[in-house]
Every structure is written in structure tokens, then in C-alpha cells.
């Protein structure tokens, strides 16, 4: 393939072809520059031999690179057009480079011939270690860029573990709030009332006029407390008439009449100093017992479940503790994941 430069025809005496080589002696595989220069009048057409890389200008001399062609303007209307090549050889011998043909206006012009000497490097195969003895296995140099990221990640792992340790200590130092439900043994209302009446009976074998007021006060208070627990109204704050009126809505009329007599007798004793006989006292006591047994609640619960009271401070403490637990879990998980990643990167870097 040839490169063309436009020109007008001129005589052969105006054309000068020059070949030049940078170094006429090279070692095996060494490269050297080869230059073709043509001096022509302006307007002449110049055609250089155009080689491709790996082509051979002659057997044994290889073209490594083709450099761009350049043009230099001279005096008196002349131009110098130059082509540049890089050559090498891999055989130790003396090469004869014949004249290179260049066409100017389709006419052939030749350069002078050249010579290239290729030398080999002498190697003492009998004593290969006399200059450069065998070296030990060398480690790769330490590069900060390769290790800096791992060092920073390791520091992050350490910080995360310290944070998780502090959170764990904080969690352990705060005692968890435990809400215990209390189960309290509960004596049924009728049982408490009957126990109180038994106590009245044991202390009041004979009731004098002076003891009658205390006797009936104790007896009516026992009935009032029983009614308050059994029927759910505040009998302790009600008058006898109000109690009887309230009971008439629910209980047997005959039993209410007997209870009415008891409360009326009690009011007379307490407020009018009424004198009561022994038989009347016994009758009123039996009426109270009979009322309790008649109105008692069967299968009454014997245990009472007391739920704990949760304050706003307790709720806030529970929320803080729950947040601390989840935060500790996330930090520990991140620490372990980052540690595994650092170990993996360290293995890849070292092996």
C-alpha cells in the first residue's frame, strides 16, 4: 500500500531520496528507528512503501511500528517529505538492507543501501549464578491502600462491640419490672358474719341492761357488713328503715319481717334504753343467723385476684427497656456481620 502526495511533474534531477537508520548495531529484540526522506519540488507526488506492523522489509527484520509521515518546507520551493518506521530483529547476524524504492510522479527513485548488525548476549551457561545468585521468596510490599479499609472496619467492629457491652451492662443494672397478680384467700361474706355471731354468742351468755346496747350494736353491724358484701349496697351508712326498704325488693317478706323486728328492737335499745329479755335476745340472734343462711351465696369464691397497678413511670420504664433490648440486638447483629466480612476480606488479602 502506498501513500500519495499531490504534485506536478518535474525532472528527475530535482528528486533526492535518503535512507537513514538510527543505530546500525542492536541486540536481539532491541528496536531502532528507520527513516526515509525525499526532497522534491512543491507539487510533486510522492509514494512511500507503506508497511504494516509485523511485516518484514527483508527476511529477519521486522516492522514494529509505522509513525506518521511529516513534511518540512525548504528554501527555493522544495519540500522534504519523511516516513518513519521502528524495526527490530531476533536473529544475530549482519543484515544487508537493499535500496528502498520511492515513487515520485510515478517514477521510481532509490535510496542507498544500508547494513544492520544484530548481536546476541553472551551467557555463561556453566556459571549462571556468578553474577546474580538465587534470591529467596519475596513478600509483596505492604500497601497502606490495601489495608487501610480493613483497619477502619476493624475499628468500627471494636466500637460496636463496646457499645453493645455498655448496653448489656445497662440492661442488667436495671431490674425488670415484674407485675405479680396476688391471689388472696377470701372468706365468704356469710362465713364472716356467722363467725362474728358465734363470737357474740360466746361473749353474751347473759345480757344485762348495760350490755344490751353493745350487744345489739355488734349484732346489727355484723348484719350491715354482710348485706354490704352480699347485696352490694352501703348498709353501714343507711338507717334501719332504709335497709329494710332495700331488702323488701329482693327477699322473702316473712324473713324481712323478722329482720325488721330485730332492727327495731336494736334501735329501741340503743336510743330509748329499752329493756330486753333473754328469750327476745335469743330470738333476734336466731333471726339474724336464719337470714344469713337463707340469703348466703352458694359456691361463693374463696379466692380474690388482685391485679397490680401500673403507673405511667412503670410504663415508660418498660418502653425504655424494650427499646434497649432491640437496640442491643441490632448492634450485636451488625457487629457480628461486620466481623465476618473483615475476616473474609483478610483471608482474601493474605492468601
Short mmCIF file of C-alpha atoms in Angstrom, two decimals:
data_model
loop_
_atom_site.label_atom_id
_atom_site.label_comp_id
_atom_site.label_asym_id
_atom_site.label_seq_id
_atom_site.Cartn_x
_atom_site.Cartn_y
_atom_site.Cartn_z
CA UNK A 1 0.00 0.00 0.00
CA UNK A 2 1.39 3.45 -0.95
CA UNK A 3 0.88 6.93 0.43
CA UNK A 4 0.23 9.68 -2.16
CA UNK A 5 1.19 13.36 -2.12
CA UNK A 6 -0.15 15.57 -4.94
CA UNK A 7 2.46 17.26 -7.10
CA UNK A 8 3.22 18.38 -10.66
CA UNK A 9 5.78 16.61 -12.86
CA UNK A 10 9.41 17.78 -12.54
CA UNK A 11 12.70 16.45 -13.81
CA UNK A 12 14.49 13.60 -12.02
CA UNK A 13 17.40 15.83 -11.14
CA UNK A 14 15.20 17.60 -8.56
CA UNK A 15 14.49 14.42 -6.52
CA UNK A 16 16.73 13.20 -3.71
CA UNK A 17 15.94 10.00 -1.73
CA UNK A 18 17.78 9.41 1.54
CA UNK A 19 17.59 6.36 3.87
CA UNK A 20 18.83 6.55 7.44
CA UNK A 21 18.90 4.15 10.40
CA UNK A 22 19.32 5.36 13.99
CA UNK A 23 21.66 2.57 15.07
CA UNK A 24 23.41 0.12 12.77
CA UNK A 25 24.18 -2.26 15.66
CA UNK A 26 21.49 -3.60 18.01
CA UNK A 27 21.00 -6.55 20.36
CA UNK A 28 18.41 -9.25 19.88
CA UNK A 29 14.92 -7.79 20.29
CA UNK A 30 16.20 -4.24 20.55
CA UNK A 31 14.41 -1.63 18.46
CA UNK A 32 15.82 1.07 16.19
CA UNK A 33 14.38 3.83 14.01
CA UNK A 34 14.43 3.69 10.20
CA UNK A 35 13.73 6.88 8.20
CA UNK A 36 13.10 7.58 4.50
CA UNK A 37 13.39 11.20 3.39
CA UNK A 38 12.55 12.56 -0.10
CA UNK A 39 13.41 16.08 -1.24
CA UNK A 40 11.09 17.26 -4.04
CA UNK A 41 9.72 20.40 -5.57
CA UNK A 42 6.42 21.64 -4.24
CA UNK A 43 3.55 19.91 -6.03
CA UNK A 44 5.32 16.64 -6.77
CA UNK A 45 3.55 13.38 -5.92
CA UNK A 46 5.48 11.10 -3.52
CA UNK A 47 4.69 7.41 -2.87
CA UNK A 48 6.43 5.66 0.09
CA UNK A 49 6.38 1.93 0.67
CA UNK A 50 3.76 1.53 3.39
CA UNK A 51 4.41 -1.40 5.70
CA UNK A 52 2.11 -2.88 8.34
CA UNK A 53 3.21 -3.98 11.84
CA UNK A 54 4.79 -7.47 11.79
CA UNK A 55 5.69 -7.06 8.10
CA UNK A 56 9.33 -7.67 7.14
CA UNK A 57 11.22 -5.17 4.99
CA UNK A 58 13.63 -8.05 4.36
CA UNK A 59 13.66 -11.53 5.89
CA UNK A 60 14.76 -11.23 9.54
CA UNK A 61 14.00 -7.52 10.01
CA UNK A 62 10.52 -6.89 11.33
CA UNK A 63 8.46 -3.70 11.29
CA UNK A 64 7.23 -2.93 14.81
CA UNK A 65 5.54 0.42 14.28
CA UNK A 66 4.75 2.87 11.47
CA UNK A 67 4.91 6.50 12.55
CA UNK A 68 3.06 9.38 10.85
CA UNK A 69 4.63 10.90 7.71
CA UNK A 70 5.75 14.52 8.07
CA UNK A 71 6.55 17.31 5.58
CA UNK A 72 9.15 20.05 6.03
CA UNK A 73 9.29 23.16 3.85
CA UNK A 74 12.75 24.05 2.48
CA UNK A 75 14.16 27.00 0.55
CA UNK A 76 13.67 27.64 -3.19
CA UNK A 77 10.27 25.92 -3.28
CA UNK A 78 11.48 22.50 -2.13
CA UNK A 79 9.83 20.15 0.34
CA UNK A 80 11.26 17.33 2.40
CA UNK A 81 8.76 14.50 2.94
CA UNK A 82 9.79 11.88 5.54
CA UNK A 83 8.43 8.46 6.52
CA UNK A 84 9.43 6.82 9.83
CA UNK A 85 9.43 3.15 10.91
CA UNK A 86 10.51 1.22 14.01
CA UNK A 87 12.43 -2.01 13.29
CA UNK A 88 13.66 -4.98 15.31
CA UNK A 89 15.25 -8.39 14.75
CA UNK A 90 15.53 -11.66 16.67
CA UNK A 91 18.40 -13.30 14.79
CA UNK A 92 22.05 -12.43 15.42
CA UNK A 93 23.53 -11.73 12.01
CA UNK A 94 24.59 -8.92 9.68
CA UNK A 95 21.68 -7.82 7.51
CA UNK A 96 22.03 -6.10 4.15
CA UNK A 97 19.15 -3.71 3.54
CA UNK A 98 18.93 -3.06 -0.20
CA UNK A 99 17.93 0.27 -1.71
CA UNK A 100 14.34 1.26 -0.93
CA UNK A 101 12.25 2.40 -3.88
CA UNK A 102 10.17 5.57 -3.62
CA UNK A 103 7.93 6.80 -6.43
CA UNK A 104 7.81 10.46 -7.32
CA UNK A 105 5.29 11.32 -10.03
CA UNK A 106 5.05 7.56 -10.77
CA UNK A 107 8.78 7.30 -11.35
CA UNK A 108 10.97 5.08 -9.18
CA UNK A 109 13.79 6.57 -7.20
CA UNK A 110 16.04 4.54 -4.89
CA UNK A 111 17.84 5.24 -1.68
CA UNK A 112 21.27 3.97 -0.81
CA UNK A 113 21.58 0.51 0.71
CA UNK A 114 22.20 0.07 4.43
CA UNK A 115 23.51 -2.59 6.82
CA UNK A 116 22.18 -3.65 10.25
CA UNK A 117 24.20 -5.77 12.67
CA UNK A 118 22.23 -7.76 15.26
CA UNK A 119 24.21 -9.05 18.24
CA UNK A 120 23.33 -11.71 20.76
CA UNK A 121 24.03 -11.52 24.50
CA UNK A 122 26.69 -13.94 25.63
CA UNK A 123 25.58 -16.06 28.61
CA UNK A 124 27.88 -18.20 30.71
CA UNK A 125 25.73 -21.31 30.93
CA UNK A 126 28.35 -23.07 33.08
CA UNK A 127 28.20 -20.48 35.86
CA UNK A 128 24.70 -18.96 35.75
CA UNK A 129 24.82 -17.72 39.36
CA UNK A 130 28.17 -15.95 39.32
CA UNK A 131 26.63 -12.51 38.97
CA UNK A 132 23.10 -12.89 40.23
CA UNK A 133 22.68 -15.65 42.82
CA UNK A 134 19.28 -17.16 43.55
CA UNK A 135 17.01 -14.96 45.61
CA UNK A 136 14.70 -16.04 48.42
CA UNK A 137 10.95 -15.83 48.04
CA UNK A 138 9.99 -12.20 48.42
CA UNK A 139 6.82 -10.97 50.12
CA UNK A 140 4.66 -8.40 48.44
CA UNK A 141 5.34 -4.89 49.73
CA UNK A 142 2.98 -3.51 52.35
CA UNK A 143 0.49 -1.17 50.72
CA UNK A 144 -1.47 1.11 53.01
CA UNK A 145 -4.29 1.45 50.49
CA UNK A 146 -4.95 -2.29 50.68
CA UNK A 147 -5.02 -2.42 54.49
CA UNK A 148 -6.49 0.95 55.47
CA UNK A 149 -10.10 -0.05 54.76
CA UNK A 150 -9.75 -3.25 56.81
CA UNK A 151 -8.19 -1.32 59.69
CA UNK A 152 -11.04 1.18 59.72
CA UNK A 153 -13.61 -1.61 59.54
CA UNK A 154 -11.87 -3.42 62.40
CA UNK A 155 -12.02 -0.23 64.46
CA UNK A 156 -15.74 0.02 63.68
CA UNK A 157 -16.24 -3.58 64.85
CA UNK A 158 -14.46 -2.78 68.12
CA UNK A 159 -16.59 0.32 68.69
CA UNK A 160 -19.80 -1.62 68.02
CA UNK A 161 -18.79 -4.35 70.46
CA UNK A 162 -18.00 -1.74 73.13
CA UNK A 163 -21.39 -0.12 72.58
CA UNK A 164 -23.14 -3.49 72.84
CA UNK A 165 -21.23 -4.23 76.06
CA UNK A 166 -22.29 -0.93 77.61
CA UNK A 167 -25.90 -1.55 76.58
CA UNK A 168 -25.79 -5.05 78.08
CA UNK A 169 -24.41 -3.72 81.39
CA UNK A 170 -27.09 -1.01 81.43
CA UNK A 171 -29.77 -3.61 80.75
CA UNK A 172 -28.54 -5.84 83.58
CA UNK A 173 -28.21 -2.98 86.06
CA UNK A 174 -31.87 -2.05 85.68
CA UNK A 175 -34.08 -4.61 87.35
CA UNK A 176 -37.03 -5.54 85.18
CA UNK A 177 -40.43 -4.50 86.43
CA UNK A 178 -42.37 -7.62 87.34
CA UNK A 179 -46.08 -7.33 87.85
CA UNK A 180 -47.37 -10.06 90.14
CA UNK A 181 -51.01 -10.89 90.43
CA UNK A 182 -51.89 -11.53 94.04
CA UNK A 183 -54.31 -14.30 94.92
CA UNK A 184 -55.82 -13.53 98.32
CA UNK A 185 -57.79 -16.05 100.32
CA UNK A 186 -61.27 -14.67 100.70
CA UNK A 187 -63.70 -15.70 103.41
CA UNK A 188 -67.28 -15.65 102.06
CA UNK A 189 -69.49 -12.91 103.46
CA UNK A 190 -71.88 -15.32 105.16
CA UNK A 191 -68.98 -17.17 106.82
CA UNK A 192 -67.54 -13.95 108.23
CA UNK A 193 -70.98 -12.95 109.51
CA UNK A 194 -71.61 -16.34 111.16
CA UNK A 195 -68.13 -16.24 112.75
CA UNK A 196 -68.92 -12.81 114.17
CA UNK A 197 -72.29 -14.04 115.54
CA UNK A 198 -70.55 -17.02 117.18
CA UNK A 199 -68.24 -14.53 118.85
CA UNK A 200 -71.28 -12.56 120.07
CA UNK A 201 -72.86 -15.74 121.45
CA UNK A 202 -69.69 -16.76 123.30
CA UNK A 203 -69.35 -13.37 124.96
CA UNK A 204 -73.01 -12.78 125.75
CA UNK A 205 -74.35 -15.74 127.68
CA UNK A 206 -76.30 -13.28 129.80
CA UNK A 207 -77.05 -9.80 128.51
CA UNK A 208 -77.64 -7.16 131.17
CA UNK A 209 -79.28 -3.82 130.56
CA UNK A 210 -75.89 -2.15 130.37
CA UNK A 211 -74.59 -4.73 127.88
CA UNK A 212 -77.70 -4.69 125.65
CA UNK A 213 -76.61 -1.60 123.69
CA UNK A 214 -73.18 -3.07 122.83
CA UNK A 215 -74.79 -6.45 122.11
CA UNK A 216 -77.27 -5.10 119.55
CA UNK A 217 -74.74 -2.68 118.06
CA UNK A 218 -72.38 -5.58 117.42
CA UNK A 219 -75.19 -7.74 116.03
CA UNK A 220 -76.62 -5.10 113.65
CA UNK A 221 -73.13 -4.06 112.46
CA UNK A 222 -72.45 -7.70 111.60
CA UNK A 223 -75.66 -7.82 109.55
CA UNK A 224 -74.88 -4.48 107.90
CA UNK A 225 -71.40 -5.66 106.78
CA UNK A 226 -72.91 -8.90 105.50
CA UNK A 227 -75.51 -7.02 103.45
CA UNK A 228 -72.89 -4.68 102.03
CA UNK A 229 -70.80 -7.62 100.76
CA UNK A 230 -73.71 -9.84 99.78
CA UNK A 231 -76.09 -7.35 98.12
CA UNK A 232 -73.67 -4.57 97.18
CA UNK A 233 -75.28 -1.57 98.89
CA UNK A 234 -73.68 0.51 101.62
CA UNK A 235 -75.74 -0.68 104.59
CA UNK A 236 -73.25 0.81 107.07
CA UNK A 237 -74.37 4.32 106.07
CA UNK A 238 -78.10 3.57 105.93
CA UNK A 239 -80.78 3.73 108.60
CA UNK A 240 -82.68 0.67 109.68
CA UNK A 241 -85.73 1.78 107.69
CA UNK A 242 -83.65 2.31 104.53
CA UNK A 243 -82.11 -1.14 104.90
CA UNK A 244 -85.49 -2.83 105.32
CA UNK A 245 -86.89 -0.92 102.32
CA UNK A 246 -83.93 -2.01 100.19
CA UNK A 247 -84.27 -5.66 101.27
CA UNK A 248 -88.01 -5.80 100.55
CA UNK A 249 -87.15 -5.55 96.83
CA UNK A 250 -85.27 -8.84 96.86
CA UNK A 251 -86.04 -11.12 99.82
CA UNK A 252 -88.90 -13.16 101.30
CA UNK A 253 -91.37 -10.96 103.13
CA UNK A 254 -91.56 -13.23 106.19
CA UNK A 255 -87.79 -13.13 106.65
CA UNK A 256 -87.82 -9.38 106.22
CA UNK A 257 -90.48 -9.02 108.91
CA UNK A 258 -88.33 -10.94 111.38
CA UNK A 259 -85.30 -8.82 110.45
CA UNK A 260 -87.45 -5.69 110.84
CA UNK A 261 -88.26 -6.69 114.41
CA UNK A 262 -84.55 -7.18 115.11
CA UNK A 263 -83.59 -3.71 113.80
CA UNK A 264 -86.50 -2.04 115.61
CA UNK A 265 -85.52 -3.73 118.88
CA UNK A 266 -81.91 -2.64 118.34
CA UNK A 267 -82.98 0.97 117.77
CA UNK A 268 -85.09 0.93 120.94
CA UNK A 269 -82.22 -0.50 122.98
CA UNK A 270 -79.65 1.98 121.62
CA UNK A 271 -81.76 5.12 121.66
CA UNK A 272 -84.61 4.53 124.18
CA UNK A 273 -82.80 2.31 126.68
CA UNK A 274 -85.35 -0.40 126.09
CA UNK A 275 -85.03 -3.46 128.36
CA UNK A 276 -84.89 -6.77 126.50
CA UNK A 277 -85.46 -10.23 127.90
CA UNK A 278 -83.19 -13.22 127.36
CA UNK A 279 -85.69 -15.04 125.16
CA UNK A 280 -86.06 -11.98 122.92
CA UNK A 281 -82.29 -11.69 122.56
CA UNK A 282 -82.05 -15.33 121.58
CA UNK A 283 -84.90 -14.92 119.11
CA UNK A 284 -83.23 -11.94 117.44
CA UNK A 285 -79.91 -13.80 117.28
CA UNK A 286 -81.59 -16.80 115.65
CA UNK A 287 -83.37 -14.47 113.20
CA UNK A 288 -80.01 -13.00 112.18
CA UNK A 289 -78.50 -16.47 111.68
CA UNK A 290 -81.54 -17.63 109.75
CA UNK A 291 -81.40 -14.53 107.48
CA UNK A 292 -77.75 -15.13 106.74
CA UNK A 293 -78.21 -18.82 105.98
CA UNK A 294 -81.21 -18.07 103.79
CA UNK A 295 -79.54 -15.33 101.74
CA UNK A 296 -75.99 -16.66 101.59
CA UNK A 297 -74.43 -17.07 98.16
CA UNK A 298 -73.79 -20.70 97.29
CA UNK A 299 -70.37 -21.52 95.81
CA UNK A 300 -69.08 -18.11 96.75
CA UNK A 301 -65.49 -17.52 95.54
CA UNK A 302 -62.91 -18.31 98.19
CA UNK A 303 -60.06 -16.51 96.37
CA UNK A 304 -59.71 -12.95 95.17
CA UNK A 305 -57.45 -11.96 92.27
CA UNK A 306 -55.79 -8.59 92.85
CA UNK A 307 -54.32 -7.07 89.67
CA UNK A 308 -51.22 -4.86 90.08
CA UNK A 309 -51.45 -1.15 89.49
CA UNK A 310 -49.25 0.07 86.59
CA UNK A 311 -48.11 3.68 86.88
CA UNK A 312 -47.06 5.92 84.00
CA UNK A 313 -43.47 5.73 85.24
CA UNK A 314 -43.62 1.94 85.07
CA UNK A 315 -44.95 2.08 81.50
CA UNK A 316 -42.13 4.43 80.44
CA UNK A 317 -39.56 2.16 82.07
CA UNK A 318 -40.97 -0.86 80.23
CA UNK A 319 -40.83 1.03 76.90
CA UNK A 320 -37.24 2.12 77.51
CA UNK A 321 -36.20 -1.40 78.41
CA UNK A 322 -37.84 -2.83 75.28
CA UNK A 323 -36.09 -0.23 73.07
CA UNK A 324 -32.77 -1.02 74.76
CA UNK A 325 -33.21 -4.75 74.11
CA UNK A 326 -33.95 -4.26 70.41
CA UNK A 327 -31.08 -1.78 70.04
CA UNK A 328 -28.72 -4.28 71.67
CA UNK A 329 -29.89 -7.00 69.27
CA UNK A 330 -29.34 -4.78 66.20
CA UNK A 331 -25.88 -3.62 67.36
CA UNK A 332 -24.72 -7.18 68.12
CA UNK A 333 -26.03 -8.42 64.77
CA UNK A 334 -24.25 -5.60 62.91
CA UNK A 335 -21.03 -6.26 64.84
CA UNK A 336 -21.02 -9.97 64.01
CA UNK A 337 -21.82 -9.35 60.33
CA UNK A 338 -19.07 -6.74 60.03
CA UNK A 339 -16.59 -9.02 61.82
CA UNK A 340 -17.33 -11.89 59.42
CA UNK A 341 -16.84 -9.52 56.47
CA UNK A 342 -13.48 -8.28 57.83
CA UNK A 343 -12.25 -11.85 58.39
CA UNK A 344 -13.28 -12.83 54.86
CA UNK A 345 -11.52 -9.82 53.32
CA UNK A 346 -8.43 -10.57 55.42
CA UNK A 347 -8.33 -14.15 54.12
CA UNK A 348 -8.61 -12.94 50.53
CA UNK A 349 -5.87 -10.36 51.06
CA UNK A 350 -3.42 -12.75 52.72
CA UNK A 351 -3.99 -15.86 50.65
#
